XYZ file of C-alpha atoms in Angstrom:
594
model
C 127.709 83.487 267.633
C 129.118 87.210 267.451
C 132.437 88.678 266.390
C 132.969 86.206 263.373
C 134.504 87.834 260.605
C 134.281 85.174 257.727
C 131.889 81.922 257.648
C 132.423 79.662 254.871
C 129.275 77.148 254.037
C 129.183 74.363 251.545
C 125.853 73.250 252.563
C 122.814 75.191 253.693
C 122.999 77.790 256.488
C 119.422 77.484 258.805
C 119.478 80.333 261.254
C 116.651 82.499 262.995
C 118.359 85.958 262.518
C 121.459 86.717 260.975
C 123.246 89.859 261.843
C 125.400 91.029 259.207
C 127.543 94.146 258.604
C 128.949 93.344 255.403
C 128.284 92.252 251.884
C 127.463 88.164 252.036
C 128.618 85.685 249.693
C 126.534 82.864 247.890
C 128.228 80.959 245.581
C 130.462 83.717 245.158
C 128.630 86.141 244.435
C 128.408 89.254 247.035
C 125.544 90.712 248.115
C 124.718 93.805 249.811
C 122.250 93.041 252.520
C 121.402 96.181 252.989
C 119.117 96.314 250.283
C 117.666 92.794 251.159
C 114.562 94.740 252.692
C 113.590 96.022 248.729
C 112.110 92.226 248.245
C 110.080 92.129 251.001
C 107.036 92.553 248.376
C 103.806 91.983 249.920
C 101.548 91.788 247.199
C 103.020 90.029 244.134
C 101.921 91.675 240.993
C 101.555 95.453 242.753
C 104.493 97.978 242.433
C 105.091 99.345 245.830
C 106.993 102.289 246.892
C 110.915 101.433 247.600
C 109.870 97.888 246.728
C 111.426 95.412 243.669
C 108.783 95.359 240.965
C 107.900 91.333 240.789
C 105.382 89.743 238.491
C 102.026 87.919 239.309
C 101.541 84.353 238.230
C 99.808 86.208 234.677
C 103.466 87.863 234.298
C 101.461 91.346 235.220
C 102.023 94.130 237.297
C 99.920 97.473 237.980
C 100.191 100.178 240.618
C 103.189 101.470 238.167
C 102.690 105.753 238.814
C 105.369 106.794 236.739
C 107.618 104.951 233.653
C 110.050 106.836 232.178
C 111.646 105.095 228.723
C 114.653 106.023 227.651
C 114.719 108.087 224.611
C 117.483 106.222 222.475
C 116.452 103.324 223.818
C 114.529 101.016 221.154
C 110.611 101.583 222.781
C 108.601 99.134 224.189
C 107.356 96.228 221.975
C 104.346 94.496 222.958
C 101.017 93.330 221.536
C 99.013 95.318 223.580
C 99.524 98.364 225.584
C 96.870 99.891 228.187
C 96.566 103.172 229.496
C 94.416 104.431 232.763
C 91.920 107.179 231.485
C 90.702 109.949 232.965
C 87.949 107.869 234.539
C 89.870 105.579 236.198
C 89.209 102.531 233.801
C 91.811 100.737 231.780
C 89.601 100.759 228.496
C 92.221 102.592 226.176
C 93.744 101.157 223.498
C 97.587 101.002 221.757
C 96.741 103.848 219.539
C 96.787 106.383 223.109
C 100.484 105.567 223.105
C 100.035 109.123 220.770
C 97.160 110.643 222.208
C 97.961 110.416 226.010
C 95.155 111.921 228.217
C 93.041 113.012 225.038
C 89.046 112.078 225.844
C 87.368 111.112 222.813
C 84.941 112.564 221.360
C 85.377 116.047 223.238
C 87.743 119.091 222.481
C 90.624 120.129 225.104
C 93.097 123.002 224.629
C 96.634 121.707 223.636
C 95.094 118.145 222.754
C 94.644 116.285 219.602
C 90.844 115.635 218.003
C 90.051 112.069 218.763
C 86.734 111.251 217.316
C 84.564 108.741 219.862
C 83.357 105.776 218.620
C 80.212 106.680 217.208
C 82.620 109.145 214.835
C 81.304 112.347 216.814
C 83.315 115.443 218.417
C 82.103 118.742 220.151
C 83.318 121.220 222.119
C 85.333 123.004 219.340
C 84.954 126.610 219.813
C 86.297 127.875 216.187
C 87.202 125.993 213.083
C 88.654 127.861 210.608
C 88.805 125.934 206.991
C 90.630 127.224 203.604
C 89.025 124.730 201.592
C 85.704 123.509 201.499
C 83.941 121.771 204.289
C 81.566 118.778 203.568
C 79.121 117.684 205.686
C 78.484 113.616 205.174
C 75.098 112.900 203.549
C 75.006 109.140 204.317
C 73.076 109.571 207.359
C 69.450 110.711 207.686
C 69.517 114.017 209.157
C 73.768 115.664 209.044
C 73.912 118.671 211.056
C 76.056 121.263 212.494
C 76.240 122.380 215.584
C 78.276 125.956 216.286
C 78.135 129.303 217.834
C 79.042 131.321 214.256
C 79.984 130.463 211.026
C 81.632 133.702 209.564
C 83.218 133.550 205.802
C 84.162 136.611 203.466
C 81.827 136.735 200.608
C 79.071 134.792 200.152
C 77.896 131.441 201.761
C 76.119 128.574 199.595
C 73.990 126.333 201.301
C 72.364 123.949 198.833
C 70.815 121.500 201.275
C 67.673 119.221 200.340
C 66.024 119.972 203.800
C 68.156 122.819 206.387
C 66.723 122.696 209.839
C 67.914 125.971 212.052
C 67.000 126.358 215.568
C 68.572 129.551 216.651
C 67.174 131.468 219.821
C 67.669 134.567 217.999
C 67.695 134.569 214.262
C 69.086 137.571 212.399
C 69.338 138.724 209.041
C 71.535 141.892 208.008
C 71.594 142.618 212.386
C 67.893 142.664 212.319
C 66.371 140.133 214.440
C 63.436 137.800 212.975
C 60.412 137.318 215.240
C 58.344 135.367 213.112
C 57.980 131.602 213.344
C 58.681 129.179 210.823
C 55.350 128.519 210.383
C 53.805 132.635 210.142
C 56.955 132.780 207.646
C 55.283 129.857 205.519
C 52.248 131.788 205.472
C 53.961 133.520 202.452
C 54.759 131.250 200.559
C 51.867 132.272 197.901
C 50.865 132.717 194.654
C 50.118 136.660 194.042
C 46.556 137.633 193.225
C 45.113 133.909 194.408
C 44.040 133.671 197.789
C 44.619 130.148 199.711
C 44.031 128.619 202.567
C 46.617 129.432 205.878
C 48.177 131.799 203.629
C 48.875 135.599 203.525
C 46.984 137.908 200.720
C 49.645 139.136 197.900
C 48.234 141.229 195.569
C 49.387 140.298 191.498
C 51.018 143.132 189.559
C 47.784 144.916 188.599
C 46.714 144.890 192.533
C 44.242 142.183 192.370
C 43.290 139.508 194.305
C 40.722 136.445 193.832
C 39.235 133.143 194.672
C 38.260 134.573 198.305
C 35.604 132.561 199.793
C 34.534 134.789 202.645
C 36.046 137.977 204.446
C 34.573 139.171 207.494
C 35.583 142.934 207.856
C 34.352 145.749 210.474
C 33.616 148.299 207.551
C 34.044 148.239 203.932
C 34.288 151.159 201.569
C 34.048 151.102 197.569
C 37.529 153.533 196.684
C 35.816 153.888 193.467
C 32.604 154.421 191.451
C 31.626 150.732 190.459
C 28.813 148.574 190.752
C 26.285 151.543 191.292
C 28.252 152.449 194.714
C 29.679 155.857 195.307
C 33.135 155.885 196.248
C 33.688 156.195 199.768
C 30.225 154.282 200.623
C 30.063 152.089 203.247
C 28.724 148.717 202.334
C 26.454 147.427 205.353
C 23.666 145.055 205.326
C 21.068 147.869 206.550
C 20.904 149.633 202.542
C 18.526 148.828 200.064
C 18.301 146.182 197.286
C 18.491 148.836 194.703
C 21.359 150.223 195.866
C 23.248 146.625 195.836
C 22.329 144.425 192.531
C 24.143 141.524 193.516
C 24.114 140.753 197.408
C 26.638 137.867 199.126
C 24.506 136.301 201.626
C 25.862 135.738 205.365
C 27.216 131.937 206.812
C 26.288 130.305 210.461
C 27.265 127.328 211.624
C 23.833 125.613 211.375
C 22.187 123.073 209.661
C 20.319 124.669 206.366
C 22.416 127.566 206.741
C 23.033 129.271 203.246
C 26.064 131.068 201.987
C 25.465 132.368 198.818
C 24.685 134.931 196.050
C 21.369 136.910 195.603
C 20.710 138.570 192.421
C 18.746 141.945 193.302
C 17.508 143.386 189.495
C 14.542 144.730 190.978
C 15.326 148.847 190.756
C 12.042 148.980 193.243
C 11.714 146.742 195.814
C 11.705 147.499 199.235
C 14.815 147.006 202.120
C 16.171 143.774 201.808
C 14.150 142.504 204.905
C 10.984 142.859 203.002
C 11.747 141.577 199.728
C 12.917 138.329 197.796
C 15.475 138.566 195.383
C 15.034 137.624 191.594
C 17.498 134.960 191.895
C 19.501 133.146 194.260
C 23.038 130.482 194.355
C 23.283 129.324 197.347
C 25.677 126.526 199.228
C 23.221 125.114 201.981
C 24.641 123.052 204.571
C 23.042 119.805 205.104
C 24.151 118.492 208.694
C 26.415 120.403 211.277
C 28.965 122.770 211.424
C 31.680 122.344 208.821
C 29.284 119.453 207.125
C 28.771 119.311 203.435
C 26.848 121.258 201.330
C 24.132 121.330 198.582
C 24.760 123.723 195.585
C 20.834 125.205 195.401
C 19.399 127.381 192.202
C 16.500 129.658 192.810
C 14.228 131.884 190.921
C 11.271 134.026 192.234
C 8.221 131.756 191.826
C 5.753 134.554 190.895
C 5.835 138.284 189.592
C 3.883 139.776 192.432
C 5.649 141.770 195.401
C 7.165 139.331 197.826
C 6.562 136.277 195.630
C 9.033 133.257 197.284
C 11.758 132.387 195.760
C 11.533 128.535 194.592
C 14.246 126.308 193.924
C 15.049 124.997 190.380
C 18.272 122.907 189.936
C 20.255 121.174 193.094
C 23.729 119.613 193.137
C 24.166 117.667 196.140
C 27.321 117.224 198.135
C 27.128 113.239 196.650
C 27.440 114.480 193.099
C 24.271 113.776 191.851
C 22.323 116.948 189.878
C 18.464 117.118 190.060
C 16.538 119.429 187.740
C 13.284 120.291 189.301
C 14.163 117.352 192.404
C 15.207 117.864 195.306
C 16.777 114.893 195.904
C 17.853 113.725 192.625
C 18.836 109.824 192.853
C 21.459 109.319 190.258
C 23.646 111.463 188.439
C 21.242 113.386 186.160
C 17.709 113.410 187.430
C 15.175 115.259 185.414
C 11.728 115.764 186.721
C 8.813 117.160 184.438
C 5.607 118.839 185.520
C 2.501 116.619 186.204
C -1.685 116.574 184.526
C 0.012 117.443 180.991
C -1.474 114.501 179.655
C -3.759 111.507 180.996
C -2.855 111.372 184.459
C 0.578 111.927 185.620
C 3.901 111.488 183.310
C 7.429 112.683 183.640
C 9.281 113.753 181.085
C 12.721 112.165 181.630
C 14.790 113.447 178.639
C 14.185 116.077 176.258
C 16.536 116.132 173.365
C 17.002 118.590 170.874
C 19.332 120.177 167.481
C 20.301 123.725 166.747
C 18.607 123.945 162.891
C 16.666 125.949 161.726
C 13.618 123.409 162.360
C 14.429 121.407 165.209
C 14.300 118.226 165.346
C 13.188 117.392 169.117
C 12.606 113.647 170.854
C 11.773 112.569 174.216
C 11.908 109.949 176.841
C 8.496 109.659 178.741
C 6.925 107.859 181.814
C 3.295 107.388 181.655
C 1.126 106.741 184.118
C -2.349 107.501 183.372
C -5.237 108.558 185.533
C -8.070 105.583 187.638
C -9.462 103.567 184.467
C -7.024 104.043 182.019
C -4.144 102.133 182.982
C -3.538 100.590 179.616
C -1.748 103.660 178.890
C 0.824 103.531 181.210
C 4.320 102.449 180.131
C 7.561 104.215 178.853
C 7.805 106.381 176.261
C 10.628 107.575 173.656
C 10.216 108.969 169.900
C 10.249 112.209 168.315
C 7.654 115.086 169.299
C 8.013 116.374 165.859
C 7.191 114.940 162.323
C 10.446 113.541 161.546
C 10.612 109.646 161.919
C 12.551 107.602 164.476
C 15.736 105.433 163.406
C 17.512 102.824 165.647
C 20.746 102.120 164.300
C 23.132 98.912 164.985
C 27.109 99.383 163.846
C 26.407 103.345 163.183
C 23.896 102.031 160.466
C 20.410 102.805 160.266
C 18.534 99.232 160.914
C 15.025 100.138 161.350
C 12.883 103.346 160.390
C 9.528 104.033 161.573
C 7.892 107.329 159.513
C 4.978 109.713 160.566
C 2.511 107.434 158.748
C 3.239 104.299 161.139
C 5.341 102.533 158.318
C 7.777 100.656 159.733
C 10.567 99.386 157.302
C 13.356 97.127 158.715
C 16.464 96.193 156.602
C 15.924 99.281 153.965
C 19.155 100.652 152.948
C 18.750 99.574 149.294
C 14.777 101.266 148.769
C 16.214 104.708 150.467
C 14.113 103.637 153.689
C 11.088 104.399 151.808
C 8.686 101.835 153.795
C 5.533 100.605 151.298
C 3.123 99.004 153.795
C 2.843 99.084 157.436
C 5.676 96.848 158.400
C 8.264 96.507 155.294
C 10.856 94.067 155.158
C 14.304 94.026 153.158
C 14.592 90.577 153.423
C 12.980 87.397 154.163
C 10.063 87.515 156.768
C 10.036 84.595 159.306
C 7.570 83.538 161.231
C 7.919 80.574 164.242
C 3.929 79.828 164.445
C 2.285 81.513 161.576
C 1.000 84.865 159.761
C -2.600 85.695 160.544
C -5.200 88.419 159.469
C -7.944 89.822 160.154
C -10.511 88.591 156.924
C -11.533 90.800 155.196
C -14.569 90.832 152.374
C -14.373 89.804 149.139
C -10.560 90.975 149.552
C -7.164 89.804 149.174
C -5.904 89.302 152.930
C -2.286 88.219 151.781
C -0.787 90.036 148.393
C 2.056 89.288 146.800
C 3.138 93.189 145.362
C 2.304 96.723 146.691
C 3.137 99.304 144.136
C 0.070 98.509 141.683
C -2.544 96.824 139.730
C -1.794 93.003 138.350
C -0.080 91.116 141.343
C -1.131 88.414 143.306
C -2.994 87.433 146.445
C -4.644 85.414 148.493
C -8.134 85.929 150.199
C -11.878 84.875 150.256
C -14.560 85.752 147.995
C -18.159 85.713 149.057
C -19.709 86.709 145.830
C -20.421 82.831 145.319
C -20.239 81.873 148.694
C -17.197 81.382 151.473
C -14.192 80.287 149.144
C -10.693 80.601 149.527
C -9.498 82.544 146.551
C -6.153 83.275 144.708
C -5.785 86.096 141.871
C -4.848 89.232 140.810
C -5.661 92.297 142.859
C -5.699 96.244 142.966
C -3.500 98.266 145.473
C -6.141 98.469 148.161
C -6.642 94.441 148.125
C -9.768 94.097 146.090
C -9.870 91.521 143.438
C -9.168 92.647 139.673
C -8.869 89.383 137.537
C -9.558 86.223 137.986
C -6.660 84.134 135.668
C -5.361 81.327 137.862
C -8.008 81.487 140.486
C -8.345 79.205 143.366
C -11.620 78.012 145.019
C -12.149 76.185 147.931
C -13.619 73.430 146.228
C -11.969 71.936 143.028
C -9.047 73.189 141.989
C -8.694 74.917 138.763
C -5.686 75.887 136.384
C -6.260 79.199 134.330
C -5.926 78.150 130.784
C -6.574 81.256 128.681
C -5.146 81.479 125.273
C -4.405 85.526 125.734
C -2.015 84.324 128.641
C 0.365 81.805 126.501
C 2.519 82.432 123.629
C 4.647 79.917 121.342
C 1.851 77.349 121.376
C 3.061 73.674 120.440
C 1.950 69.766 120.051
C 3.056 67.785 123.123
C 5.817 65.412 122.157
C 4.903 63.518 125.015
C 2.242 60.369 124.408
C 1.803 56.220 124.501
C 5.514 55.663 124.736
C 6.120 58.162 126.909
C 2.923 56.903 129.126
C 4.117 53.250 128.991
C 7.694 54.014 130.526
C 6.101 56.070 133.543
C 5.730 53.614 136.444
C 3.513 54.439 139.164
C 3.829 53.665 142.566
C 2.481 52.551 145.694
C 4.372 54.203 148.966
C 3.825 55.888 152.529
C 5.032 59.121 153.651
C 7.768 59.320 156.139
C 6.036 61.670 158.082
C 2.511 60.028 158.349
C 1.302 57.798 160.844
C 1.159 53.984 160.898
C -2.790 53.714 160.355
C -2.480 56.127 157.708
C -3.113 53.986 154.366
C -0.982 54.057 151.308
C -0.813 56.817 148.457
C -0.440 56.265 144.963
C 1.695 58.700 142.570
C 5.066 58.930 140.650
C 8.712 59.363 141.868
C 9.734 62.294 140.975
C 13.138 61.472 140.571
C 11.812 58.605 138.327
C 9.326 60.884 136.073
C 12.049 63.587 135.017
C 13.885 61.830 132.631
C 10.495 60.922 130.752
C 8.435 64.048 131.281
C 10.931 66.966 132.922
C 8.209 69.597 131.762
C 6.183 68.629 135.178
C 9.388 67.632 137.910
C 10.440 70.617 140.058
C 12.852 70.739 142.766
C 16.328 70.275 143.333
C 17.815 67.034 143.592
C 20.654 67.944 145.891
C 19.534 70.703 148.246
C 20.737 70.968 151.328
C 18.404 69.800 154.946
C 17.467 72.673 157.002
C 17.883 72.003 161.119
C 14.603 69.859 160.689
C 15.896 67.626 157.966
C 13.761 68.808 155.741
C 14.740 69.948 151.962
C 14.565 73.219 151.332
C 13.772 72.721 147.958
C 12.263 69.338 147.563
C 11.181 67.658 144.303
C 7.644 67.742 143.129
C 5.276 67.032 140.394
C 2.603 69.138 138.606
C 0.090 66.634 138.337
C -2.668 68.068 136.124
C -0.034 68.854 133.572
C 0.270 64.995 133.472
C -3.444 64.559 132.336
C -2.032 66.119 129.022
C 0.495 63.296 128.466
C -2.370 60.802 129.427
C -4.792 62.194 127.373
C -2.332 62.646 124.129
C -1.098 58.672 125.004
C -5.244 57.761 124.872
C -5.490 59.702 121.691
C -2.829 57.671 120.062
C -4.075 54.236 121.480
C -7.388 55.346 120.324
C -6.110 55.946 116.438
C -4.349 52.571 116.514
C -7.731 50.811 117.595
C -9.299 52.502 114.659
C -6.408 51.751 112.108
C -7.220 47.877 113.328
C -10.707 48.337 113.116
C -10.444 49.693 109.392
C -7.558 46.494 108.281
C -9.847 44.114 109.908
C -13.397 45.157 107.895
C -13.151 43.129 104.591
């Protein structure tokens, strides 16, 4: 169908091509179909050139090169907006709406300073800041990074660690060459020398604590020491010219480093000579091993006598006096054949008076067939006695006369007898003594004549004796001697004074009952004894109870004071009761003769 001008349809028009010239109508509406061709899009989503802009399915569309907004318009409003980058990757975010093509993290002429996510920037050529310029110390290690840092006046950089690592570094244009570390070398204390550091002289131009300088030639400036300023010092000159000589060091084991003390204003070359004394640090192992500290002295007075060593500290700590391998701390050894056999003298102790006292500690060993000397040995070499103390209190004092007192205080340590006591004396199994004749072995006193003992006497044969004796033991009176035999009372009128009638007779006798009883401590076949109670006889006769009714049991259960009876003295009360029996059988006798 061709040359139709109008075509009105109410329905829908189906047709292969239609041809038109003009504007067409749909539902009133005219449209140019000219511009039909525009919505021909042929990937939905993409923005095409000369092509309507339609939306994907997501509502999205890319491929946009340019998008111009109009200025008053009111701007785009939107949740998120995304911007290509430089790298082709659609990773920026809504703030880029003010920094458009800015790359974080790096400087660009005519750009903003975006910082990249780690908070970092570089590239900036020259920063110029009126105010002060902190550099974060939250993190480990802050740094700066720049060409120059130029301000007028002076810079303050009060840093706890700054790190620099210029090629070139320069101070007032002058360019340092040192290292870090020859520049530590330095850091010294003047006049001490130290290890990996440089030699400063102190204020008076002195330097010490040098442990060894090796040097091609040394020269004295001055007159000192006996050398002649301007001498060389060289190891080929004499010993007389050189009083004190600084031995060389090797590597080695045994090799010595040390001081040799050349007094000697005659003695040959050092080659063929010893010196008079020597401190020397002798290595014990390898090179760069430990060392012994070694004292010597020249063992002899003759020409060439060796030099012998006297005191050693080893690298362990331990110090040896005449050892050379001292085992402990202090380790004295003595000289040997001073007494019988071989001792050591292990301490030696000594005071500053006038008259020393001196003391020693001793091991003995003594030669084939005297062994029952050997043991250890400690007292004073002198005449002054030996104390042991407890509490810093004297306890015990043994004299020059082999008195030993124990418990003194209160006699001014002034022993009496061999062994003297300051309290009681006990003995688990017994006292014994040699007898001795017609002698008190056991005395009661020390000091004089007229105390007791107890011994034997042989004038009348083997008895057990106990009187009065002299000082030395012998026997001076005889009042209240003991036999063995019958035992006798001493009864001499010259010993007793206020001299009385016993009160005590018959009635006395008739109230006393005595008893028939066994021991607690004796055996079953042992047969009964006869006696008195004690406890029963004091109220009648207390002239012959002793004891104490109400002491206390030692750890044995026995009394420490237990009650007892002088029986003899009961003979008296007898006898006086017999006498006045005896007078009543008279009286009767007389009444009954008519």
């Amino acid at each position: 169908m061709s040359g139709l001008t109008s075509l009105s349809v109410s329905g829908t028009l189906t047709a292969t091509t239609v041809n038109a010239t003009s504007d067409i109508q749909v539902n009133g509406t005219s449209y140019n179909l000219t511009q039909l061709d525009r919505v021909n899009v042929t990937t939905i989503g993409t923005a095409q050139a000369s092509k309507a802009l339609v939306l994907d399915a997501n509502r999205s569309a890319s491929n946009i090169y340019n998008l111009i907004i109009d200025p008053n318009g009111t701007g785009i409003v939107c949740s998120t907006l995304k911007f290509w980058n430089a790298a082709g990757t659609a990773s920026n975010t809504l703030a880029h709406m003010y920094y458009v093509g800015v790359q974080e993290g790096g400087a660009t002429a005519s750009q903003a300073v975006v910082l990249n996510s780690t908070k970092d920037y570089s590239g900036i050529r020259n920063l110029s800041c009126s105010g002060t310029l902190t550099i974060s110390t939250s993190i480990a290690t802050p740094s700066i990074t720049c060409d120059t840092i130029t301000k007028a006046g002076t810079i303050t950089l009060s840093p706890t660690t700054l790190n620099l690592n210029p090629t070139t570094l320069q101070i007032a244009g002058t360019a340092v060459t040192a290292t870090a570390a020859e520049l530590n070398a330095v850091d010294v204390t003047a006049g001490a020398a130290a290890v990996s550091k440089a030699l400063v002289l102190d204020s008076s131009g002195s330097i010490g604590t040098i442990t060894k300088m090796t040097c091609t030639s040394i020269r004295s400036t001055t007159t000192e020491c006996q050398i002649t300023a301007g001498t060389a010092l060289d190891t080929s000159a004499e010993c007389r010219a050189y009083p004190l000589c600084i031995t060389n060091d090797t590597d080695t084991v045994g090799s010595v480093a040390g001081i040799s003390f050349m007094i000697d204003s005659t003695v040959a070359p050092i080659s063929t000579s010893t010196p008079s004394a020597v401190i020397a640090a002798v290595r014990t192992t390898g090179a760069y091993a430990v060392s012994d500290l070694r004292f010597y002295t020249r063992s002899g007075s003759a020409f060439g006598s060796p030099v012998a060593e006297r005191i050693r500290l080893t690298a362990d700590g331990n110090f040896g006096i005449g050892s050379s391998s001292p085992p402990t701390r202090l380790s004295v050894v003595g000289d040997s054949g001073n007494l019988s056999g071989s001792w050591q003298r292990v301490c030696n102790f000594a005071n500053d008076n006038a008259s020393p006292i001196t003391g020693e500690i001793q091991i003995v060993n003594a030669a084939t067939g005297a062994s029952s000397g050997n043991g250890m040995w400690f007292g004073t070499t002198t005449s002054d006695p030996l104390r042991l103390g407890v509490g810093n209190s004297t306890v015990m004092y043994l004299n020059s006369s082999s008195r030993l007192g124990v418990g003194l205080s209160v006699l001014n340590w002034s022993p009496e007898a061999t062994i003297h006591a300051g309290g009681w004396i006990y003995s688990h199994d017994g006292f014994y003594r040699r007898t001795q004749s017609n002698s008190a072995s056991y005395m009661f006193a020390w000091a004089g004549v007229g105390y007791g003992g107890v011994g034997w006497d042989n004038t009348n044969g083997q008895r057990v004796r106990i009187g009065i004796t002299n000082q030395d033991g012998t026997w001076a009176g005889y009042p209240n001697s003991v036999y063995g035999g019958p035992y006798t009372n001493g009864s001499n009128r010259r010993l007793k004074t206020d001299i009385r009638d016993c009160p005590h007779g018959l009635s006395t006798g008739m109230q006393m009952r005595p008893r028939l009883f066994r021991w607690k401590s004796s055996e079953d076949t042992e047969p009964d004894s006869i006696g008195f109670i004690a406890q029963e006889l004091q109220p009648l006769v207390p002239e012959v109870v002793s004891g104490d009714e109400n002491c206390p049991e030692d750890e044995n259960g026995m009394n420490a004071y237990p009650m007892g009876i002088e029986m003899a003295s009961i003979t008296a009360v007898l006898w006086k009761a017999i006498q006045e029996l005896t007078a009543r059988v008279e009286d009767l006798e007389h009444k009954a003769i008519p």
